[in-house]
CSV table of C-alpha atoms and ligand atoms in Angstrom, one decimal:
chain,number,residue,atom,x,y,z
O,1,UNK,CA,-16.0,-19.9,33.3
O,2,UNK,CA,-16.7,-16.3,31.8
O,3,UNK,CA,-19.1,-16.4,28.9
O,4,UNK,CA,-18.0,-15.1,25.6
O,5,UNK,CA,-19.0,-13.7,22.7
O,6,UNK,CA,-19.2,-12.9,19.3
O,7,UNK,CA,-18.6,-9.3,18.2
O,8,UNK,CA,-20.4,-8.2,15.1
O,9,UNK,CA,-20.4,-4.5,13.6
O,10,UNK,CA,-21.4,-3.5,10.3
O,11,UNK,CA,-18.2,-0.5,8.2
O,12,UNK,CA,-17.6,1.3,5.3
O,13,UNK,CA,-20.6,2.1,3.2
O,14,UNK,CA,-23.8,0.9,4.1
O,15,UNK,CA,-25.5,-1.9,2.2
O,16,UNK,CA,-29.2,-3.2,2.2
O,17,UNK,CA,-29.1,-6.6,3.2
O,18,UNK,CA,-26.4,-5.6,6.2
O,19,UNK,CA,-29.6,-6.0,8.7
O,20,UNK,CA,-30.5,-8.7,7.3
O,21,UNK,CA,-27.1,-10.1,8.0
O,22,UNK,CA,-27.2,-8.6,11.6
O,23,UNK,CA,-29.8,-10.8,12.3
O,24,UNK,CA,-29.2,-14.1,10.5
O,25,UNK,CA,-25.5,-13.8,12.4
O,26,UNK,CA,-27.1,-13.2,15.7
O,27,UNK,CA,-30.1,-15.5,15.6
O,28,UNK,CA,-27.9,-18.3,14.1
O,29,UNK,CA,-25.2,-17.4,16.7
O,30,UNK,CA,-28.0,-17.6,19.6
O,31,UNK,CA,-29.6,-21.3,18.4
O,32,UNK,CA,-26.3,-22.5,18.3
O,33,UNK,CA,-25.2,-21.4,22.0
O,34,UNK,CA,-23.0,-18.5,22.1
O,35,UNK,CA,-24.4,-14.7,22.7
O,36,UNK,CA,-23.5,-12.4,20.6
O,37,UNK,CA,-22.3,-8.3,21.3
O,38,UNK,CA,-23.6,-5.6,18.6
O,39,UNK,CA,-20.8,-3.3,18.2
O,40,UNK,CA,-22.1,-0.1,16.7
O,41,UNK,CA,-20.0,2.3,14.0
O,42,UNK,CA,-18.0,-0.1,12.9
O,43,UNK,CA,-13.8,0.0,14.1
O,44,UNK,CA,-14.4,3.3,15.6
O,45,UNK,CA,-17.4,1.7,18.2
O,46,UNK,CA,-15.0,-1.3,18.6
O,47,UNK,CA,-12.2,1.6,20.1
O,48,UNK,CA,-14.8,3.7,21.6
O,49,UNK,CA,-16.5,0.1,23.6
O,50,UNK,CA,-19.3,1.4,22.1
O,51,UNK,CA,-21.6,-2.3,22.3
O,52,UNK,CA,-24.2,-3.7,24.1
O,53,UNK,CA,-25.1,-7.5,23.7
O,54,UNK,CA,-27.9,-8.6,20.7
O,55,UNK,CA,-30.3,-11.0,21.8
O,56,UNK,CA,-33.4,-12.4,19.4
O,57,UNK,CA,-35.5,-9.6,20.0
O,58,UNK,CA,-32.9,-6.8,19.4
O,59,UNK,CA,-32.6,-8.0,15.6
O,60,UNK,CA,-37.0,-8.6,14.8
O,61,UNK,CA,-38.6,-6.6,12.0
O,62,UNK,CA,-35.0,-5.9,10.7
O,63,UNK,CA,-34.9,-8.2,7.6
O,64,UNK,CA,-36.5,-6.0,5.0
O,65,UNK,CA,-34.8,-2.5,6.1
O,66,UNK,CA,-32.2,-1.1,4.3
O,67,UNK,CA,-29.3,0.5,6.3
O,68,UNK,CA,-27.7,-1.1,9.5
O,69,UNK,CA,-29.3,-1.3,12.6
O,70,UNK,CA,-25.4,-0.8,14.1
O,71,UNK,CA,-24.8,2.0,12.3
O,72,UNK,CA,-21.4,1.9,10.3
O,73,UNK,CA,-18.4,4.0,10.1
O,74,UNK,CA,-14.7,5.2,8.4
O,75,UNK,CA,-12.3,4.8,11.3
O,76,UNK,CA,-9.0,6.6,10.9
O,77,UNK,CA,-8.1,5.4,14.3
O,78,UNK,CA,-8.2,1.6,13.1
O,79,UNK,CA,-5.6,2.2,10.4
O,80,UNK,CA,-3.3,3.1,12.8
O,81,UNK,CA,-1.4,0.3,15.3
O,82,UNK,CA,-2.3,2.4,18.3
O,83,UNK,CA,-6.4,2.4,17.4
O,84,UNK,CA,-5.6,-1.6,16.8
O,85,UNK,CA,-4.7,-1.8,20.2
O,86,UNK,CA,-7.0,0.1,21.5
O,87,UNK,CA,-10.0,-2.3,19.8
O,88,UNK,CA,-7.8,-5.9,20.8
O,89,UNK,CA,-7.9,-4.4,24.7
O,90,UNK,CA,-12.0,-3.3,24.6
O,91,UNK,CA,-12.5,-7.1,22.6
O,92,UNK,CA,-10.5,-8.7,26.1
O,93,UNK,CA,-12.4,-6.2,28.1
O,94,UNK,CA,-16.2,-7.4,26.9
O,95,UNK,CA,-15.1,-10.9,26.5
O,96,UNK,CA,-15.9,-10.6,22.8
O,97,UNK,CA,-14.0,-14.2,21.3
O,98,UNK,CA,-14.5,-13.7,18.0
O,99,UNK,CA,-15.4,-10.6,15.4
O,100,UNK,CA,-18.2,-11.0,12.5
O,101,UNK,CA,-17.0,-7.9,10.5
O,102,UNK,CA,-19.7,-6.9,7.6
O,103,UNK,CA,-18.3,-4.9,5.2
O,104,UNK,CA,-16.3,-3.9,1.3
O,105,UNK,CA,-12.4,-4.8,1.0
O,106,UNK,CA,-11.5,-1.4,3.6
O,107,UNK,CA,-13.0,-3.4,5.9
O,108,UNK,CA,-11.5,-6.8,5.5
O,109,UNK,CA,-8.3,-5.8,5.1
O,110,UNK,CA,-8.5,-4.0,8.0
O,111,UNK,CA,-10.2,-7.2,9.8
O,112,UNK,CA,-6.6,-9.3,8.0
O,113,UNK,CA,-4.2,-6.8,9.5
O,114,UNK,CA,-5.9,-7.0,13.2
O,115,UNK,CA,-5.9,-10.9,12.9
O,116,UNK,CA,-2.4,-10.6,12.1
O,117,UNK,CA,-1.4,-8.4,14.8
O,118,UNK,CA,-3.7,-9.9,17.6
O,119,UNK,CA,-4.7,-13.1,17.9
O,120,UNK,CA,-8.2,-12.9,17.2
O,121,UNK,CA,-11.0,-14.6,14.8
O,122,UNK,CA,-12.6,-12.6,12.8
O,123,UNK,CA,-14.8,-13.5,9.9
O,124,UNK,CA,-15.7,-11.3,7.2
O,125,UNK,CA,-18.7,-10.9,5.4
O,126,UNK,CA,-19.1,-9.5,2.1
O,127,UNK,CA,-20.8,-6.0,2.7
O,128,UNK,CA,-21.1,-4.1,-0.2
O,129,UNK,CA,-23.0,-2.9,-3.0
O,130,UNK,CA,-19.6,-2.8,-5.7
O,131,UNK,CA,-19.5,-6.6,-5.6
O,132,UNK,CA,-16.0,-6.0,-6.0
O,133,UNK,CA,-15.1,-8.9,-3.4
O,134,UNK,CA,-12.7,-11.6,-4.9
O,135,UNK,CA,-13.8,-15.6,-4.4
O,136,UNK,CA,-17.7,-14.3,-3.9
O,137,UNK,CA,-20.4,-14.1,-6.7
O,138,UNK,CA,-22.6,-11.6,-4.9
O,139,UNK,CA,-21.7,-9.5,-2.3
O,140,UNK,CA,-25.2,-8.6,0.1
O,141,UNK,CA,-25.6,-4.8,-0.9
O,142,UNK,CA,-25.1,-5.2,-4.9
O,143,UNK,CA,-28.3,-6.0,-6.4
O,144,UNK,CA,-30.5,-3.9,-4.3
O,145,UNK,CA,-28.4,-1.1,-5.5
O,146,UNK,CA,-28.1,-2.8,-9.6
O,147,UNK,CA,-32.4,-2.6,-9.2
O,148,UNK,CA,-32.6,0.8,-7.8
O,149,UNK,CA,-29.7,2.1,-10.7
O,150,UNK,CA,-31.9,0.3,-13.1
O,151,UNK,CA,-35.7,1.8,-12.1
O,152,UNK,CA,-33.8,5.3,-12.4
O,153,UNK,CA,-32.2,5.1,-16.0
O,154,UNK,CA,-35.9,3.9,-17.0
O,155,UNK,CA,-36.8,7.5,-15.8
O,156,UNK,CA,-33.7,8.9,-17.4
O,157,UNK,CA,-34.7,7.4,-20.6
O,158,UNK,CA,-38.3,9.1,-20.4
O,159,UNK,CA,-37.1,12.7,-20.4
O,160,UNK,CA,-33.9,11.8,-22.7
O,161,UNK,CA,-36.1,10.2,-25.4
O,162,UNK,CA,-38.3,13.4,-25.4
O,163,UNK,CA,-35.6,15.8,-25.7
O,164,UNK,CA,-33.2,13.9,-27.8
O,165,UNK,CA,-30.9,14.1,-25.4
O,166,UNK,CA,-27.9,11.9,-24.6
O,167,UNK,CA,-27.7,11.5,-21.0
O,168,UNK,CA,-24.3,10.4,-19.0
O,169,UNK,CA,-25.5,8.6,-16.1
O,170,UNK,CA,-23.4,8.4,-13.4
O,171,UNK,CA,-23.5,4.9,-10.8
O,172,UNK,CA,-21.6,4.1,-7.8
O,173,UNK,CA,-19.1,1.6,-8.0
O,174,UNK,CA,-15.6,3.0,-7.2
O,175,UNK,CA,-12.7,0.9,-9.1
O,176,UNK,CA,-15.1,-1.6,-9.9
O,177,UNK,CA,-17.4,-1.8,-12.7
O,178,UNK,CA,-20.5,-4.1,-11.7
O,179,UNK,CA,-23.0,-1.7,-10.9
O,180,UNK,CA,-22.5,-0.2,-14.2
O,181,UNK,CA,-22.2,-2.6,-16.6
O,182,UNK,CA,-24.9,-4.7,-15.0
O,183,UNK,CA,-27.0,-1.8,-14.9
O,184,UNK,CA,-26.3,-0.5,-18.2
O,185,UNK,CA,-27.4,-4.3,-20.3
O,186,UNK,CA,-30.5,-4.6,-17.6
O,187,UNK,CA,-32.0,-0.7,-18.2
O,188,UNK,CA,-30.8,-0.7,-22.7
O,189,UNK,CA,-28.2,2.1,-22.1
O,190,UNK,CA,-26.2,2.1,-25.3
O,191,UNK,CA,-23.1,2.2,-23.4
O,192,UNK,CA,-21.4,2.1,-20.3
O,193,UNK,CA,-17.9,3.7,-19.6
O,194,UNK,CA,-16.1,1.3,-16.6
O,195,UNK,CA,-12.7,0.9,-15.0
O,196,UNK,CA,-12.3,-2.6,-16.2
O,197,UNK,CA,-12.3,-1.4,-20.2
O,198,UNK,CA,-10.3,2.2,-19.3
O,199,UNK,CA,-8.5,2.7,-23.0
O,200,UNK,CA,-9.8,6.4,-21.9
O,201,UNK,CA,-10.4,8.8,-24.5
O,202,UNK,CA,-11.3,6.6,-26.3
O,203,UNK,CA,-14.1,4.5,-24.9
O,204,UNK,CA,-15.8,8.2,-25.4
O,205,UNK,CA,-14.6,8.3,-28.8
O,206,UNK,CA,-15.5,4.6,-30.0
O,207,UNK,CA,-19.6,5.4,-28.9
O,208,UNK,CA,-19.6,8.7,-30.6
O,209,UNK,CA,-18.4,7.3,-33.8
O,210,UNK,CA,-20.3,3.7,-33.7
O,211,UNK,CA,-22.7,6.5,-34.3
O,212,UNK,CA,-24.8,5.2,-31.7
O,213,UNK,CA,-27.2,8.2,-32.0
O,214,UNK,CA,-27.6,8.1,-35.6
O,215,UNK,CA,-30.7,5.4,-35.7
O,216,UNK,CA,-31.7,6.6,-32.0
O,217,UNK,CA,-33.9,9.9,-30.6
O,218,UNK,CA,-32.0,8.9,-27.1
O,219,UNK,CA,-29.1,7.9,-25.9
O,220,UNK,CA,-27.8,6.7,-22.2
O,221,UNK,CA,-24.3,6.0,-21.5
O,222,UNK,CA,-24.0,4.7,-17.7
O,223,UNK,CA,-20.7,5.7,-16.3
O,224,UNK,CA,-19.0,4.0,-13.4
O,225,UNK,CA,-17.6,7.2,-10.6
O,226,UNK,CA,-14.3,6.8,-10.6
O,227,UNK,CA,-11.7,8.7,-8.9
O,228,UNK,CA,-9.1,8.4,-11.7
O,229,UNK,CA,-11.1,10.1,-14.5
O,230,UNK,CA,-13.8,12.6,-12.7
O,231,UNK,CA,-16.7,10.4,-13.8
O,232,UNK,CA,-19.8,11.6,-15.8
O,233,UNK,CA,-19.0,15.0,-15.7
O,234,UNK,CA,-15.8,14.6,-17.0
O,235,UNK,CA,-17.2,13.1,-20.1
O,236,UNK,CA,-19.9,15.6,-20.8
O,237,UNK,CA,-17.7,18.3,-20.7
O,238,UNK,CA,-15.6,16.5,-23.5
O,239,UNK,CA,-18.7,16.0,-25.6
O,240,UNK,CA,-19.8,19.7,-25.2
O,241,UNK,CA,-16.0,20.8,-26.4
O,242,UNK,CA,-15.7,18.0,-28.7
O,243,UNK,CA,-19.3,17.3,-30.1
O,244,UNK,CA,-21.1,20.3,-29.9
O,245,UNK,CA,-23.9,19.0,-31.6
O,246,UNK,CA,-25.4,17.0,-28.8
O,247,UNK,CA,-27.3,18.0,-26.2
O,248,UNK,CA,-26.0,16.1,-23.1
O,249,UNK,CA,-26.9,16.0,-19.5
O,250,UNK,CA,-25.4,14.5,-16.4
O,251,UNK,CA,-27.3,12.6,-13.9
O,252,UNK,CA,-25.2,11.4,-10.5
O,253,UNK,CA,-27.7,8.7,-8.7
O,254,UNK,CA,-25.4,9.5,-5.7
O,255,UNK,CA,-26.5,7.8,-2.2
O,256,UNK,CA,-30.1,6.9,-3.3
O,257,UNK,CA,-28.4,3.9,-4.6
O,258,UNK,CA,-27.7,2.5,-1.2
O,259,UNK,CA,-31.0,2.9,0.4
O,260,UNK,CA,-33.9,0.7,-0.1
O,261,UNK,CA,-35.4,-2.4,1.1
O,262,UNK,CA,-32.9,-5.6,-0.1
O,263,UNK,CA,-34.7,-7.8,-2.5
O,264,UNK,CA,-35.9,-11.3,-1.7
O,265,UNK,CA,-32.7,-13.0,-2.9
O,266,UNK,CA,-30.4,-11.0,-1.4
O,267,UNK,CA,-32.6,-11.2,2.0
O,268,UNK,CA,-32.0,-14.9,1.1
O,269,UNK,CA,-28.5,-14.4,0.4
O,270,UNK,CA,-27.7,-12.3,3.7
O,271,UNK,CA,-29.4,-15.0,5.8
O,272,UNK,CA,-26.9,-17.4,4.1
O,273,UNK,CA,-23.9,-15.9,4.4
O,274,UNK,CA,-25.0,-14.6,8.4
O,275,UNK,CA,-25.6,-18.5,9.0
O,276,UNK,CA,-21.9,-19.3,7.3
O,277,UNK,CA,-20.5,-17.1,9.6
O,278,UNK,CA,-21.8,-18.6,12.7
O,279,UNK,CA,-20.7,-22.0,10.9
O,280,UNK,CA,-17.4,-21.4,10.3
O,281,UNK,CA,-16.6,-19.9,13.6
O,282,UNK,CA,-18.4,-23.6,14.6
O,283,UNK,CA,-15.9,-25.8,12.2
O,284,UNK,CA,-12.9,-23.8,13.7
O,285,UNK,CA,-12.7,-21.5,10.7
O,286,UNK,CA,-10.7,-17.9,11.2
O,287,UNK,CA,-9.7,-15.0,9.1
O,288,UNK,CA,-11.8,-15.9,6.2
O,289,UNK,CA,-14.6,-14.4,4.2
O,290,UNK,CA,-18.1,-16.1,3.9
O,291,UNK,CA,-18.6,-16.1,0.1
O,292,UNK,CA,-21.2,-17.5,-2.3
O,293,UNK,CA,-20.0,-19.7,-5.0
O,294,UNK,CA,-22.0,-21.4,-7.7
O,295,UNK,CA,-24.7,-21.5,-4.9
O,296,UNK,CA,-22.7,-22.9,-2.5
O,297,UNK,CA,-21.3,-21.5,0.9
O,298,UNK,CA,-17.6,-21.1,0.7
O,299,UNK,CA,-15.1,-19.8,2.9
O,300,UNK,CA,-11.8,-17.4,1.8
O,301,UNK,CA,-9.2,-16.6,3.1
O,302,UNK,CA,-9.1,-13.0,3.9
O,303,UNK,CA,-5.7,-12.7,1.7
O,304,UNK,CA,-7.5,-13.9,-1.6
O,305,UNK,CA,-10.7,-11.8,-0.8
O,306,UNK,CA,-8.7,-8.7,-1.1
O,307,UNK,CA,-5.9,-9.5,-2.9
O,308,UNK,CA,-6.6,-7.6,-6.4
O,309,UNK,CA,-9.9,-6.4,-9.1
O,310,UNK,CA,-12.4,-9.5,-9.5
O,311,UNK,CA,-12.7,-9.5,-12.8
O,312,UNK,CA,-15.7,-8.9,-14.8
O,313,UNK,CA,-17.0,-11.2,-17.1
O,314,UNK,CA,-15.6,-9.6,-20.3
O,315,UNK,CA,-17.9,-11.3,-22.4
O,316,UNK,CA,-20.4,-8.7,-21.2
O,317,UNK,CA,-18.9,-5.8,-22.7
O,318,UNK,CA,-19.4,-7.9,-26.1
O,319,UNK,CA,-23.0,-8.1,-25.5
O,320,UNK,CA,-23.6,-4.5,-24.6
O,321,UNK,CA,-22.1,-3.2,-27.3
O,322,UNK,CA,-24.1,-5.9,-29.6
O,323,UNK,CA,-27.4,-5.8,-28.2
O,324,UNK,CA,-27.4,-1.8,-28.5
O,325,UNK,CA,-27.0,-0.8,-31.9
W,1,ATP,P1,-17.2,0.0,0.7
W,1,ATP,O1,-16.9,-1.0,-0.3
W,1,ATP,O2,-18.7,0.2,1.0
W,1,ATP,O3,-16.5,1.3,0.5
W,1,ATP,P2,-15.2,-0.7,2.6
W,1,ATP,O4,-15.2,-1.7,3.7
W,1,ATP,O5,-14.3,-1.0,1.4
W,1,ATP,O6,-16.7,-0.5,2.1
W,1,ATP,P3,-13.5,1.5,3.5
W,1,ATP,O7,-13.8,2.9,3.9
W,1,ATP,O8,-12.4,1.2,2.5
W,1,ATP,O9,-14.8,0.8,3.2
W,1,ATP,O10,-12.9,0.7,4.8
W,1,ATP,C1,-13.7,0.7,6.0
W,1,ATP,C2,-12.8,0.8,7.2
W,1,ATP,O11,-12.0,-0.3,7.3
W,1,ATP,C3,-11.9,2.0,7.3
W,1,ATP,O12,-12.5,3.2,7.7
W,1,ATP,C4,-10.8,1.6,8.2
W,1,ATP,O13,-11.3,1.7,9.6
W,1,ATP,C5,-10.8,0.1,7.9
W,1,ATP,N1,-9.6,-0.1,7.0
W,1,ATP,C6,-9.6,0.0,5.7
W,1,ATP,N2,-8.3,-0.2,5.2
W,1,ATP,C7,-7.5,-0.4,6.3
W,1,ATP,C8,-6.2,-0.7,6.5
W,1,ATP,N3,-5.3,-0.8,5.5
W,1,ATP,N4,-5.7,-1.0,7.8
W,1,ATP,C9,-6.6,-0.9,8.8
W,1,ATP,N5,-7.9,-0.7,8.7
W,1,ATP,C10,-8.4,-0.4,7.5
């Protein structure tokens, strides 16, 4: 009988803790007797056939390195039925059983419309640093990224303090505010502006006139990018017009916050949720995410994964605005 394999490709953004992944899936995937295809860019390598098989050695000294080993990409050819195709007929054409997909909600919905078109197993992994995955506490990617945001605003705060300056801080994050509310209790920032609390003007308005700056020769308001209201800029630009008084700057961390070598529990984490993969494919599992739950490995669906905003943990919006008076 012809062998098969497992497909795994890392998409969307890039995440520390993917290699990690990479490795835990094939390693697992190997001890347990399957072999196992690397597919590199993501969808668009899937289309383009671009994969060569993983074997033990392919995936050493990966662990602590930040990036993906199998590269990752945006494919516009996957959202379209034809590009679909295209990536069910390569999967017959290498034998490839089963798809390991690593990557944000893009890339599991993308991974639930494929299943339901083809019939094909695919399991998701949560790959992303906006931990913005539903039925998951951690997603591998997101406290790499909350560590690196966090060292930076500690350099922030150096120049801010000795130019009395307040400084809008800019995180990644898209429609999900983790990064920066994490970040924003963890580095002292006095405030952070997020999707999940959007009142608009008037988050702006409620730090200006808690008078935040009043007992303070600094202050650091961490806002999450978002596409809807322009992000940091947007908000020092009001403060100029509205409060001329202050002197505000704008600092976008940008990409740095993806790089970086994952930390030890997310290494931990990565190898967890690579092994879960390899497990659920074993107990007959298909279309589901691996997720981390109360410390436990879970699997779901990839309907619930996607399906709307996890929610933050409002309760931490209380204790930002408490702890930084
Ligand atoms: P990140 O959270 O880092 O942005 P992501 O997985 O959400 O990662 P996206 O760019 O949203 O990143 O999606 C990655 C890829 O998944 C897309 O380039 C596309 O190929 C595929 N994808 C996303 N949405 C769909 C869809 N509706 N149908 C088919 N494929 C999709």
């Amino acid at each position: 009988m012809e062998e098969k394999y497992i497909g795994i490709l890392t998409s969307g953004g890039d995440a520390s803790g993917m290699n990690a992944a990479i490795r835990a899936v094939t390693r697992s995937a190997i001890f347990n007797g399957y072999r196992v295809k690397g597919i590199y860019r993501g969808y668009e390598g899937l289309i383009a056939d671009d994969i060569k098989e993983l074997t033990t050695e392919d995936v050493s000294n990966i662990i602590q390195r930040g990036g993906t080993i199998l590269k990752t990409a945006r494919s516009q050819q996957f959202t379209t039925p034809e590009g679909r195709k295209r990536a069910y007929e390569v999967m017959q054409q290498e034998n490839i059983s089963a798809l390991v997909i690593i990557g944000g909600d893009g890339s599991l919905t993308g991974a639930r419309i494929f299943a339901e078109e083809y019939d094909v197993v695919c399991i998701g992994l949560p790959g992303t640093i906006d931990n913005d995955l539903y039925g998951t506490d951690f997603t591998i990617g997101y406290d790499t990224a909350l560590n690196t945001i966090v060292q930076c605003v500690d350099k922030i705060r150096d120049t801010a303090t000795s130019h009395d300056r307040l400084f809008f801080v800019e995180v990644m994050g898209r429609d999900a505010g983790f990064l920066a509310q994490y970040s924003a209790i963890a580095s002292g920032a006095e405030a952070a502006i997020i999707p999940e609390d959007r009142t608009d003007a008037d988050q702006l308005e409620t730090f200006i006139n808690r008078g935040f700056r009043k007992t303070k020769n600094s202050s650091i308001v961490i806002v999450s990018e978002s596409p809807k209201d322009g992000g940091a800029m947007h908000y020092a630009q009001r403060v100029e017009k509205e409060y001329p008084d202050y002197d505000v700057r704008v600092s976008i961390l940008g990409h740095l916050q993806r790089g970086g070598s994952p930390s030890a529990s997310y290494r931990i984490l990565a190898s967890r949720l690579g092994d879960g993969a390899v497990q659920a494919l074993m107990a007959g599992q298909r279309n589901v995410m691996v997720g981390i739950h109360d410390n436990e490995v879970v699997y779901i669906p990839f309907t619930e994964a996607i399906k709307d905003d996890k929610p933050l943990d409002k309760s931490l919006i209380r204790i930002l605005n408490e702890l930084s008076i």
